[in-house]
Amino acid sequence: MSLDPARMIPMANAIRALSMDAVQKAQSGHPGMPMGMADVATVLWSNYLKYDSAAPHWADRDRFVLSAGHGSMLIYSLLHLSGYAHPTMEEIENFRQLGSPTAGHPENFLLPGVECTTGPLGQGLAMAVGMAMAERHLNAEFGDELVDHRTWVIAGDGCLMEGINHEAIGLAGHLNLSRLVVFWDDNQITIDGSTDLSTSENVRARFEATGWFVNACDGHDYADIARAIDEAMEAGRPALIACRTMIGRGAPNKQGTAATHGAPLGAEEVAAAREELNWQAAPFEIPDQVRQEWRSAGSRGHEIRSEWGTRLDNSERKAEFQRRMAGDLPEGFDLSEFITGLIREPAKVATRKASEMALAEINANLPDTIGGSADLTGSNNTKAGGIGPFTADDYSGRYVYYGIREFGMSAAMNGMALHGGVIPYGGTFLVFTDYCRAAIRLSALQQVRTVYVMTHDSIGLGEDGPTHQPIEHVQSLRMMPNVLVMRPADTVETAECWEIALRQKDRPTVLALTRQGLPQVRTEVAGENCSARGAYRVKSANADRKVILIATGSEVSLALECAARLEADGIGADVVSMVCTQLFDEQDDAYRADILPDVAPEQLLRVSIEAGTTFGWDRYTMTHGLRIGIDRFGASAPAGDLFEKFGLTADAIVPQIMNKLNG
Ligand SMILES: Cc1ncc(C[n+]2csc(CCOP(=O)(O)OP(=O)(O)O)c2C)c(N)n1
Ligand SMILES: [Mg+2]
């Protein structure tokens, strides 16, 4: 351990200089936070953090999360100085410019060493909780010799004001994630000015109340920072260190004020800061001695990593560990036999139940899954396959009782997926995807495999009424890039969707599942996963084809009923199950044109049926098509009465189709 100020001050000032110069050059960005936390970060990265800058993907590295993502120049400086291949100095000079990995906020998919995308305040901390959970779980599975690392977080006032941090710290305290350490950049400043303007909360007492160890230090005193870290590491509980810092430290006229938060300091103040810090190097130049100190900090972990590598080589579990960390499914993992069995034994069950049936098969054969629910286990049917609870006393469990923390659950799932080695899934009611939405968006942006098991997917849930009945949810989730939104129609499609979801290494899936029982629509063995096409023909027209009914989930069987009536009148009708619009859109032109031929509407009427908003369905029905759905809030009543009231019956739909055909 070396905390000699003669060594540490220039190391920290290198971060300050890079941060103010990059922001100045870009004429955009946030110098205050990196300059304020430079000392804490230098102590952590030079003496505590377990990493090897030559091996950013080393499985047993400590995870570092910059939850206060606006301070992105802090992590870019740390990565560059400690010797990661990226960002290069040129990339730092191109801070916030097109094509440079030094994006405005840190993006996990642009830079190794950025463990997660941060910027939406609070979510970094909540993802770190998930990372710490995955670490403990894999430790329980593979032992200290392969998995033994910590998760460190830098969070700002903003991260600790956001509601999600309440969910996250509650979960971390309850699960006693003692290898999680959060540094709070306690600088008493946010964008609007002093924190006095908006808060009088006792943050430390709040963390203590959830079972955390709480500590404080002078964030500019190396020895004091180290003392606080030592105590936190010994605490046996998740730890918060309140670091009293001065935002923009080193900028003599602006430090301590909100003026340094999110704007370039200006040429004059940058020059004054150089003077104040006694930093003579030109912009984007690092003195050799300082660079060397940083390089040796960045290679501190080299030997530890090679010892770890030897242990891995000698481990009987090497192949399994590597498979899990690579995110590959076990060789031969395949649900096709299970699916064939479902086809052979038709069952009328809710798709939430069908999901439970699939999970029983999956969890028994895929040790990677960690399931859970935000206190709706019995409704989401998420606990299956004999998996036991994940608790503070037994981290080997594979089922998380997240409590009523939908957003915290979703963010924790992201953290677990980003950590690697596990495939998280979690449930709540579909209507509460609104509570999860900001985390689902980060699943998609960060390209992670998380599976959202969202049940009670329409008015079909019945009596709980409009607060619980999704209307716009499925469609609004479909708008989000890089998410598979799937609404399966029966046991077969549900199992197919699960198989597809598990095979997505770089995108999340939302499964929209029913509360109510559904008849089986798939009764013939297809020899392939039909749902993987996104949409496919469940039934082809018998009579001369005049209509294509495009339905999803619970409305596929309704579409079949409508088709039967049309056929009885000599009107041929295809029924297409649109399981997943995203996957359908990815099919080639020929396949899409086969399912939805480009023919004039007079010749071939397209009708969409979905128990939700009709908004956007013209994408598939075309303007002249017919869109059956619900464009208002639902009501509280038994499901059957609601389907009738909202016109989602063959009696109501078939005449509308006839009108269109005759009109
Ligand atoms: C969810 C969310 N809301 C708002 C913002 C915009 N924002 C970025 S930083 C910030 C202030 C944060 O204050 P603090 O964490 O104390 O950062 P400091 O000013 O100390 O660097 C705000 C409101 C954001 N990034 N994320
Ligand atoms: Mg602040």
XYZ file of C-alpha atoms and ligand atoms in Angstrom:
690
model
C 0.000 0.000 0.000
C 1.374 3.372 -0.929
C -0.484 6.528 -0.023
C 2.459 8.888 -0.240
C 0.995 12.246 -1.260
C 4.060 12.923 -3.401
C 2.940 10.018 -5.556
C -0.815 10.298 -5.146
C -1.305 14.001 -5.791
C 0.117 13.964 -9.330
C -1.821 10.780 -10.084
C -5.064 12.419 -8.999
C -4.184 15.635 -10.777
C -3.693 13.711 -13.994
C -7.401 12.795 -13.749
C -8.282 16.419 -13.040
C -6.259 17.687 -15.984
C -7.611 15.143 -18.458
C -11.157 15.805 -17.304
C -11.057 19.580 -17.515
C -9.128 19.540 -20.793
C -11.406 17.005 -22.487
C -14.528 18.900 -21.435
C -12.951 22.165 -22.486
C -12.034 20.796 -25.892
C -15.459 19.230 -26.451
C -17.088 22.391 -25.119
C -19.436 19.980 -23.391
C -19.379 17.649 -20.409
C -19.005 17.501 -16.644
C -15.628 18.390 -15.102
C -16.814 18.910 -11.510
C -17.460 15.344 -10.442
C -14.206 13.810 -11.803
C -12.174 16.622 -10.276
C -13.943 16.238 -6.947
C -13.643 12.456 -6.770
C -10.149 12.195 -8.274
C -8.528 11.522 -4.911
C -10.972 8.822 -3.827
C -10.727 7.158 -7.239
C -6.939 7.264 -7.140
C -6.794 5.560 -3.745
C -9.229 2.906 -4.925
C -7.590 2.224 -8.276
C -4.031 2.288 -6.992
C -4.416 0.328 -3.778
C -7.646 -1.641 -3.559
C -9.407 -2.399 -6.815
C -8.527 -5.873 -8.084
C -8.003 -5.550 -11.821
C -5.460 -6.005 -14.545
C -5.632 -3.363 -17.231
C -4.275 -5.900 -19.717
C -7.268 -8.192 -19.137
C -10.493 -6.203 -18.919
C -12.627 -9.334 -19.127
C -10.897 -11.314 -16.383
C -13.792 -13.098 -14.705
C -12.598 -12.586 -11.128
C -11.880 -8.857 -11.421
C -13.543 -6.443 -9.050
C -16.417 -4.608 -10.660
C -16.255 -0.815 -10.642
C -19.457 1.100 -11.340
C -19.496 4.835 -11.921
C -23.136 5.311 -11.017
C -22.765 9.080 -11.364
C -22.296 8.568 -15.084
C -22.187 12.250 -15.940
C -18.685 12.142 -14.494
C -17.666 9.915 -17.395
C -14.271 11.610 -17.741
C -13.391 10.059 -14.394
C -13.641 6.510 -15.699
C -12.154 7.398 -19.089
C -9.151 8.907 -17.279
C -8.810 5.886 -14.997
C -8.967 3.416 -17.861
C -6.533 5.371 -19.981
C -4.020 6.111 -17.253
C -3.994 2.619 -15.780
C -3.141 1.159 -19.169
C -6.303 -0.218 -20.734
C -6.006 -0.387 -24.513
C -8.911 2.066 -24.725
C -9.605 4.887 -24.511
C -6.446 6.065 -26.213
C -5.354 9.654 -25.746
C -6.773 10.391 -29.159
C -10.098 8.995 -28.042
C -9.975 11.167 -24.941
C -9.265 14.168 -27.134
C -12.380 13.144 -29.038
C -14.495 13.067 -25.895
C -18.201 13.112 -26.827
C -17.507 13.059 -30.571
C -19.098 10.804 -33.157
C -17.395 7.435 -33.440
C -15.301 7.802 -30.294
C -15.902 5.289 -27.476
C -15.658 8.189 -25.019
C -19.380 8.871 -25.202
C -21.062 11.545 -23.105
C -21.972 8.926 -20.539
C -20.101 5.628 -20.140
C -21.428 2.854 -22.378
C -20.597 -0.758 -21.558
C -20.733 -1.777 -25.220
C -18.157 0.808 -26.268
C -15.370 0.302 -23.746
C -14.087 -2.772 -21.920
C -13.716 -1.734 -18.292
C -17.010 0.127 -18.343
C -19.022 -2.532 -16.540
C -22.364 -0.929 -17.199
C -23.958 1.994 -18.926
C -24.630 4.781 -16.479
C -26.125 8.208 -16.742
C -29.705 7.591 -15.648
C -28.934 8.379 -12.013
C -29.461 5.659 -9.451
C -29.465 2.758 -11.865
C -25.723 2.181 -11.642
C -25.970 1.589 -7.927
C -28.944 -0.713 -8.464
C -27.066 -2.675 -11.132
C -24.087 -2.964 -8.807
C -26.388 -4.715 -6.339
C -27.120 -7.268 -9.053
C -23.420 -7.679 -9.791
C -22.747 -8.305 -6.109
C -25.562 -10.875 -6.063
C -24.136 -12.691 -9.084
C -20.697 -12.702 -7.474
C -21.979 -14.303 -4.275
C -24.027 -16.823 -6.214
C -21.114 -17.902 -8.391
C -18.885 -17.959 -5.322
C -21.313 -20.387 -3.710
C -21.245 -22.452 -6.883
C -17.554 -22.373 -7.815
C -15.815 -21.502 -4.552
C -13.309 -18.872 -3.409
C -10.614 -20.145 -5.700
C -12.509 -19.042 -8.803
C -14.907 -16.343 -7.652
C -13.887 -13.913 -4.951
C -14.257 -10.288 -5.867
C -15.872 -7.044 -4.804
C -18.171 -4.481 -6.345
C -17.308 -0.808 -5.902
C -19.588 2.081 -6.742
C -19.221 5.826 -6.996
C -22.595 7.456 -6.526
C -23.504 11.118 -6.344
C -26.168 13.029 -4.471
C -28.411 12.425 -7.462
C -28.012 8.635 -7.346
C -28.957 8.670 -3.679
C -31.991 10.879 -4.186
C -33.513 8.772 -6.934
C -36.247 6.444 -5.697
C -34.564 3.384 -7.145
C -31.743 3.602 -4.643
C -34.246 2.892 -1.891
C -35.192 -0.373 -3.572
C -31.581 -1.229 -4.307
C -30.158 -0.601 -0.864
C -33.090 -2.321 0.788
C -32.375 -5.434 -1.229
C -28.612 -5.237 -0.657
C -29.049 -4.745 3.079
C -31.487 -7.619 3.344
C -29.226 -9.928 1.371
C -26.230 -8.668 3.340
C -24.076 -8.129 0.274
C -20.953 -7.428 2.266
C -18.693 -7.210 -0.733
C -20.439 -4.143 -2.040
C -18.894 -0.755 -1.203
C -20.507 2.504 -2.268
C -18.608 5.775 -2.242
C -20.985 8.676 -1.933
C -19.597 11.816 -3.532
C -20.945 13.922 -0.697
C -20.203 17.300 -2.268
C -23.479 18.952 -1.270
C -23.962 20.209 -4.824
C -26.309 19.248 -7.637
C -27.159 21.073 -10.850
C -29.535 23.546 -9.286
C -27.057 24.517 -6.595
C -26.644 23.512 -2.969
C -28.338 20.300 -1.880
C -29.979 22.498 0.785
C -32.384 23.572 -1.911
C -33.956 20.182 -2.252
C -33.090 17.803 0.543
C -32.693 17.629 4.277
C -32.560 13.860 4.402
C -30.174 12.026 6.699
C -28.721 9.733 4.042
C -26.439 7.946 6.457
C -29.280 7.105 8.828
C -31.306 5.812 5.912
C -28.571 3.397 4.875
C -28.049 2.331 8.474
C -31.746 1.617 8.744
C -31.530 -0.901 5.927
C -28.654 -2.763 7.542
C -25.689 -1.107 5.875
C -22.411 -0.234 7.493
C -21.934 3.516 7.187
C -18.711 5.389 7.329
C -17.343 8.785 6.333
C -14.078 10.291 5.245
C -12.431 13.415 3.996
C -12.489 12.707 0.269
C -9.300 14.649 -0.303
C -7.196 12.992 2.415
C -5.565 9.807 1.118
C -4.931 8.244 4.508
C -8.464 8.975 5.645
C -9.934 7.522 2.473
C -7.870 4.367 2.947
C -8.947 4.088 6.577
C -12.583 4.309 5.567
C -12.123 1.660 2.891
C -10.328 -0.673 5.299
C -13.165 -0.367 7.777
C -15.767 -0.904 5.070
C -14.048 -4.068 3.898
C -14.054 -5.433 7.406
C -17.651 -4.543 8.147
C -19.285 -7.776 7.031
C -22.149 -5.757 5.594
C -22.675 -3.673 2.476
C -20.950 -0.390 3.103
C -21.531 3.265 2.339
C -18.653 5.684 2.616
C -19.738 9.304 2.672
C -16.820 11.092 1.065
C -16.869 14.782 1.866
C -15.517 16.347 -1.302
C -15.438 19.647 -3.102
C -16.916 19.545 -6.586
C -14.478 20.802 -9.220
C -11.591 20.635 -6.747
C -8.584 22.364 -8.227
C -10.435 25.034 -10.193
C -9.674 27.915 -7.844
C -12.553 30.237 -8.654
C -15.285 27.728 -9.393
C -14.637 24.762 -7.093
C -17.367 24.038 -4.608
C -20.027 25.507 -6.865
C -22.591 24.094 -9.265
C -20.829 26.027 -12.023
C -18.354 23.131 -12.336
C -21.047 20.460 -12.569
C -21.846 20.333 -16.244
C -20.067 23.003 -18.232
C -16.534 23.606 -19.460
C -14.546 25.597 -16.937
C -13.487 28.089 -19.621
C -9.970 28.743 -20.854
C -9.161 31.186 -18.093
C -10.260 28.909 -15.269
C -8.502 25.929 -16.845
C -5.292 27.961 -16.841
C -5.894 29.000 -13.238
C -6.466 25.363 -12.288
C -3.147 24.376 -13.882
C -1.529 26.959 -11.661
C -3.429 25.846 -8.571
C -2.597 22.185 -9.139
C 0.938 22.918 -10.182
C 0.246 20.941 -13.331
C 2.617 22.076 -16.015
C 1.960 19.517 -18.726
C 0.179 20.637 -21.865
C -3.374 19.442 -22.481
C -3.514 15.693 -23.147
C 0.072 15.164 -22.070
C 0.910 13.074 -19.045
C 4.372 13.411 -17.476
C 6.340 10.162 -17.757
C 6.676 9.677 -14.031
C 2.928 10.003 -13.494
C 2.186 7.682 -16.362
C 4.537 5.111 -14.902
C 2.898 5.306 -11.479
C -0.474 4.782 -13.073
C 0.768 1.913 -15.240
C 2.148 0.129 -12.220
C -1.196 0.624 -10.465
C -2.925 -0.867 -13.501
C -0.738 -3.954 -13.535
C -0.884 -4.595 -9.773
C -3.376 -7.357 -10.442
C -1.308 -9.081 -13.088
C 0.211 -11.649 -10.786
C -3.020 -12.254 -8.914
C -4.673 -12.897 -12.227
C -2.058 -15.372 -13.352
C -2.347 -17.248 -10.044
C -6.084 -17.302 -10.575
C -5.487 -18.623 -14.085
C -3.464 -21.487 -12.661
C -6.254 -22.308 -10.239
C -8.720 -22.278 -13.113
C -6.499 -24.567 -15.173
C -6.346 -26.995 -12.273
C -10.037 -26.877 -11.575
C -12.301 -29.748 -12.509
C -14.945 -27.155 -13.179
C -12.927 -25.154 -15.677
C -15.033 -25.962 -18.725
C -18.299 -25.330 -16.917
C -17.017 -22.067 -15.427
C -15.837 -20.845 -18.806
C -19.083 -21.840 -20.476
C -21.080 -19.957 -17.885
C -18.962 -16.822 -18.068
C -19.081 -16.909 -21.869
C -22.873 -16.984 -21.660
C -23.155 -20.101 -23.795
C -25.922 -22.592 -23.172
C -24.833 -26.117 -22.231
C -24.090 -28.290 -25.207
C -27.216 -30.085 -26.296
C -29.524 -27.806 -24.351
C -32.681 -27.962 -26.350
C -36.375 -27.716 -25.608
C -37.566 -29.358 -28.811
C -38.430 -32.676 -27.212
C -40.251 -30.925 -24.426
C -42.142 -28.882 -27.017
C -43.064 -31.979 -29.007
C -44.462 -33.426 -25.781
C -46.617 -30.321 -25.324
C -47.959 -30.630 -28.847
C -48.873 -34.257 -28.277
C -50.736 -33.508 -25.057
C -52.909 -30.453 -25.696
C -53.727 -28.518 -22.545
C -55.949 -25.558 -21.844
C -53.881 -23.455 -19.495
C -52.933 -19.826 -18.989
C -49.649 -18.890 -20.646
C -48.297 -17.874 -17.220
C -48.852 -21.509 -16.267
C -47.320 -22.620 -19.560
C -44.296 -20.507 -18.648
C -44.061 -22.299 -15.318
C -44.149 -25.627 -17.159
C -41.343 -24.461 -19.435
C -39.356 -23.137 -16.468
C -39.629 -26.475 -14.690
C -37.866 -27.996 -17.669
C -35.395 -25.128 -18.109
C -34.372 -24.701 -14.489
C -33.772 -28.401 -14.123
C -31.429 -28.455 -17.116
C -29.865 -25.006 -17.151
C -28.008 -24.154 -13.928
C -27.426 -20.591 -15.162
C -30.903 -19.269 -14.449
C -31.677 -17.093 -11.431
C -35.375 -16.431 -11.195
C -37.482 -14.206 -9.055
C -40.518 -12.048 -8.737
C -41.431 -8.703 -7.254
C -43.698 -10.336 -4.676
C -45.979 -12.044 -7.165
C -44.427 -15.483 -7.223
C -47.747 -17.307 -7.111
C -49.209 -15.073 -9.836
C -46.213 -14.894 -12.154
C -45.557 -18.633 -11.759
C -41.845 -17.936 -11.734
C -40.699 -20.483 -9.168
C -40.350 -23.832 -10.848
C -37.967 -26.692 -11.322
C -37.109 -27.131 -7.670
C -34.948 -24.028 -7.292
C -34.470 -22.768 -3.732
C -34.385 -19.231 -2.378
C -31.334 -16.979 -2.703
C -30.800 -15.643 0.809
C -28.139 -14.001 2.961
C -27.528 -17.430 4.471
C -27.508 -19.333 1.233
C -26.331 -17.604 -1.893
C -26.455 -20.848 -3.829
C -30.223 -20.424 -4.116
C -31.589 -19.567 -7.535
C -34.797 -17.814 -6.629
C -34.807 -14.201 -5.482
C -37.627 -12.806 -3.393
C -37.208 -9.274 -4.665
C -40.054 -7.859 -2.615
C -42.205 -5.109 -4.073
C -39.310 -3.561 -5.943
C -40.022 -3.837 -9.671
C -37.482 -1.244 -10.769
C -34.862 -2.508 -8.337
C -35.452 -6.063 -9.529
C -35.050 -5.115 -13.171
C -31.882 -3.138 -12.541
C -30.471 -5.949 -10.404
C -31.203 -8.361 -13.251
C -29.215 -6.102 -15.562
C -26.342 -6.120 -13.100
C -26.411 -9.902 -12.865
C -26.467 -10.324 -16.606
C -23.624 -7.836 -17.013
C -21.597 -9.632 -14.380
C -21.979 -12.784 -16.374
C -22.277 -16.425 -15.427
C -26.009 -16.234 -14.768
C -29.196 -15.712 -16.766
C -31.633 -13.669 -14.726
C -35.389 -13.668 -15.154
C -37.991 -11.938 -13.032
C -41.698 -11.360 -12.937
C -44.378 -8.866 -12.131
C -47.670 -7.818 -13.711
C -47.279 -6.539 -17.276
C -48.907 -3.252 -16.317
C -45.985 -2.617 -13.977
C -43.471 -2.697 -16.790
C -44.037 1.036 -16.403
C -42.203 0.775 -13.090
C -39.443 -1.297 -14.708
C -39.294 0.576 -17.943
C -36.148 2.618 -17.379
C -34.287 -0.576 -16.513
C -35.752 -2.496 -19.462
C -34.443 0.328 -21.621
C -30.995 -0.173 -20.141
C -31.240 -3.944 -20.717
C -31.819 -3.151 -24.369
C -29.168 -0.466 -24.657
C -26.583 -2.529 -22.807
C -27.376 -5.595 -24.905
C -27.968 -7.998 -22.072
C -29.949 -11.178 -21.756
C -32.590 -10.549 -19.135
C -36.006 -12.133 -19.323
C -39.019 -10.237 -18.046
C -41.873 -12.568 -17.154
C -44.828 -10.217 -17.328
C -48.152 -11.829 -16.567
C -51.753 -10.610 -16.489
C -51.281 -9.169 -19.924
C -54.706 -7.691 -20.787
C -58.295 -7.107 -19.673
C -58.254 -10.901 -19.485
C -57.042 -10.496 -15.906
C -60.568 -9.409 -15.078
C -61.733 -8.113 -11.730
C -58.621 -6.186 -10.662
C -59.765 -3.511 -13.046
C -58.239 -0.729 -15.122
C -55.251 0.000 -12.869
C -54.058 -3.534 -13.497
C -55.137 -4.001 -17.105
C -52.408 -3.236 -19.647
C -53.620 -1.301 -22.680
C -50.667 0.492 -24.229
C -47.943 -1.615 -22.645
C -47.244 -4.323 -25.172
C -47.223 -1.898 -28.057
C -45.122 0.690 -26.250
C -42.535 -1.945 -25.374
C -42.424 -2.995 -29.017
C -41.272 0.519 -29.847
C -38.128 0.114 -27.791
C -35.099 -0.868 -29.884
C -33.381 -4.195 -29.224
C -36.095 -5.795 -27.080
C -38.004 -8.904 -28.030
C -41.600 -8.510 -26.921
C -43.359 -11.850 -27.131
C -46.999 -12.654 -26.645
C -47.427 -16.400 -26.999
C -50.787 -18.035 -27.611
C -50.514 -21.395 -25.872
C -48.206 -23.850 -24.110
C -46.275 -24.569 -27.276
C -45.578 -20.992 -28.236
C -44.713 -20.146 -24.636
C -42.039 -22.827 -24.531
C -40.785 -21.682 -27.936
C -40.551 -18.124 -26.657
C -38.574 -19.224 -23.632
C -36.163 -21.078 -25.871
C -35.725 -18.005 -28.061
C -35.239 -15.731 -25.055
C -32.509 -17.955 -23.634
C -30.689 -17.955 -26.957
C -30.482 -14.148 -27.143
C -27.039 -13.322 -25.851
C -27.335 -9.644 -26.567
C -30.894 -8.564 -26.023
C -33.625 -8.784 -23.425
C -37.025 -10.381 -23.818
C -40.379 -9.392 -22.410
C -42.822 -12.277 -22.204
C -46.432 -11.064 -22.066
C -48.441 -13.868 -20.509
C -52.073 -14.370 -19.666
C -53.781 -14.891 -16.379
C -56.688 -16.700 -18.046
C -56.645 -20.178 -19.539
C -56.183 -20.483 -23.302
C -56.989 -23.367 -25.628
C -54.052 -24.945 -27.408
C -53.706 -23.664 -30.952
C -50.679 -25.686 -31.994
C -51.447 -29.325 -32.396
C -49.043 -30.398 -35.116
C -45.327 -31.029 -34.796
C -43.623 -28.469 -36.987
C -40.036 -29.636 -36.766
C -38.900 -26.092 -36.026
C -39.446 -23.302 -33.547
C -42.240 -21.482 -35.406
C -42.200 -18.537 -33.024
C -38.605 -17.800 -34.018
C -39.976 -16.402 -37.275
C -41.851 -13.809 -35.248
C -45.082 -14.552 -37.089
C -46.323 -17.648 -38.823
C -49.529 -19.099 -40.213
C -51.436 -21.078 -37.598
C -54.143 -21.858 -40.127
C -54.281 -21.403 -43.889
C -57.402 -20.382 -45.759
C -59.518 -23.251 -47.063
C -61.880 -21.273 -49.240
C -60.592 -18.585 -51.617
C -58.429 -16.379 -49.366
C -59.991 -12.989 -48.706
C -58.807 -12.231 -45.189
C -55.684 -12.498 -43.078
C -56.317 -12.368 -39.361
C -53.225 -11.291 -37.452
C -53.520 -11.960 -33.739
C -51.307 -12.312 -30.694
C -51.480 -14.285 -27.455
C -54.964 -14.820 -26.124
C -56.491 -13.424 -29.320
C -55.066 -16.141 -31.568
C -57.754 -18.602 -30.506
C -60.332 -15.846 -30.994
C -58.992 -15.273 -34.504
C -59.333 -18.976 -35.198
C -62.964 -18.806 -34.130
C -63.572 -15.819 -36.428
C -61.839 -17.636 -39.279
C -64.021 -20.693 -38.797
C -67.143 -18.547 -39.148
C -65.800 -16.805 -42.242
C -64.881 -20.097 -43.826
C -68.387 -21.348 -43.115
C -69.573 -18.447 -45.280
C -67.139 -19.349 -48.016
C -64.628 -16.645 -47.133
C -61.125 -17.996 -46.910
C -59.107 -16.699 -43.957
C -55.530 -17.210 -42.838
C -54.742 -16.875 -39.169
C -51.301 -15.547 -38.372
C -49.906 -15.653 -34.875
C -47.745 -12.554 -34.504
C -45.740 -13.806 -31.556
C -43.045 -11.169 -31.817
C -43.138 -8.236 -34.234
C -39.413 -7.603 -33.880
C -38.498 -11.104 -35.023
C -40.993 -10.944 -37.865
C -39.513 -7.652 -39.058
C -36.111 -9.339 -39.153
C -37.263 -12.026 -41.606
C -36.344 -11.729 -45.249
C -38.687 -10.107 -47.766
C -39.795 -13.415 -49.203
C -40.946 -14.795 -45.862
C -42.709 -11.606 -44.871
C -44.396 -11.367 -48.248
C -45.528 -14.959 -47.921
C -47.172 -14.338 -44.540
C -48.487 -10.869 -45.403
C -48.642 -10.641 -49.215
C -48.477 -7.210 -50.728
C -51.891 -7.316 -52.347
C -54.484 -4.592 -52.692
C -56.864 -4.495 -49.695
C -59.880 -5.103 -51.932
C -58.414 -8.499 -52.663
C -57.048 -9.370 -49.281
C -58.185 -7.702 -46.088
C -55.772 -7.668 -43.163
C -57.258 -7.620 -39.682
C -55.301 -7.271 -36.446
C -56.743 -8.536 -33.179
C -55.020 -7.729 -29.923
C -56.577 -6.917 -26.545
C -54.660 -3.660 -26.266
C -54.173 -0.409 -28.117
C -54.699 -0.476 -31.880
C -52.061 2.249 -32.157
C -49.391 1.199 -34.604
C -51.104 -1.912 -35.912
C -51.514 -0.261 -39.319
C -47.873 -1.253 -39.769
C -49.206 -4.759 -40.446
C -52.830 -4.203 -41.489
C -52.002 -1.244 -43.746
C -54.218 1.820 -43.641
C -57.176 0.080 -45.212
C -57.057 -2.864 -42.889
C -59.165 -3.416 -39.815
C -57.703 -3.033 -36.335
C -59.539 -4.667 -33.451
C -58.376 -3.656 -29.979
C -59.017 -1.459 -26.977
C -58.249 2.247 -27.114
C -59.434 3.223 -23.667
C -58.835 2.062 -20.116
C -60.426 -1.203 -19.097
C -62.930 -1.883 -16.356
C -63.405 -4.041 -13.318
C -65.436 -7.136 -14.107
C -65.016 -10.823 -14.847
C -62.833 -11.345 -17.919
C -65.596 -12.855 -20.047
C -67.803 -9.815 -19.509
C -64.934 -7.513 -20.449
C -64.112 -9.293 -23.699
C -67.781 -8.930 -24.577
C -67.989 -5.279 -23.552
C -64.897 -4.366 -25.553
C -65.993 -6.261 -28.629
C -63.354 -8.934 -28.515
C -65.671 -11.756 -29.518
C -66.319 -13.465 -32.820
C -69.883 -12.124 -32.661
C -68.568 -8.573 -32.634
C -65.624 -8.981 -34.987
C -67.006 -11.080 -37.852
C -69.682 -8.534 -38.846
C -67.027 -5.805 -38.996
C -64.979 -7.956 -41.334
C -68.045 -8.639 -43.497
C -68.770 -4.899 -43.636
C -65.251 -4.168 -44.772
C -65.353 -6.903 -47.369
C -68.694 -5.701 -48.674
C -67.967 -2.017 -48.271
C -32.573 9.898 -13.808
C -31.810 11.142 -14.119
N -32.361 12.332 -13.865
C -31.717 13.465 -14.165
C -30.482 13.425 -14.740
C -29.770 14.727 -15.126
N -28.672 14.977 -14.180
C -27.419 14.620 -14.456
S -26.367 14.950 -13.201
C -27.598 15.630 -12.279
C -27.299 16.193 -10.917
C -26.713 15.168 -10.078
O -26.210 15.715 -8.908
P -25.020 14.947 -8.223
O -25.240 13.515 -8.287
O -24.861 15.555 -6.894
O -23.805 15.251 -9.174
P -22.701 16.394 -8.991
O -23.360 17.692 -9.383
O -22.289 16.385 -7.582
O -21.658 15.982 -9.948
C -28.809 15.571 -12.947
C -30.079 16.105 -12.407
C -29.924 12.161 -14.989
N -28.735 12.013 -15.554
N -30.587 11.041 -14.642
Mg -23.367 16.296 -5.815
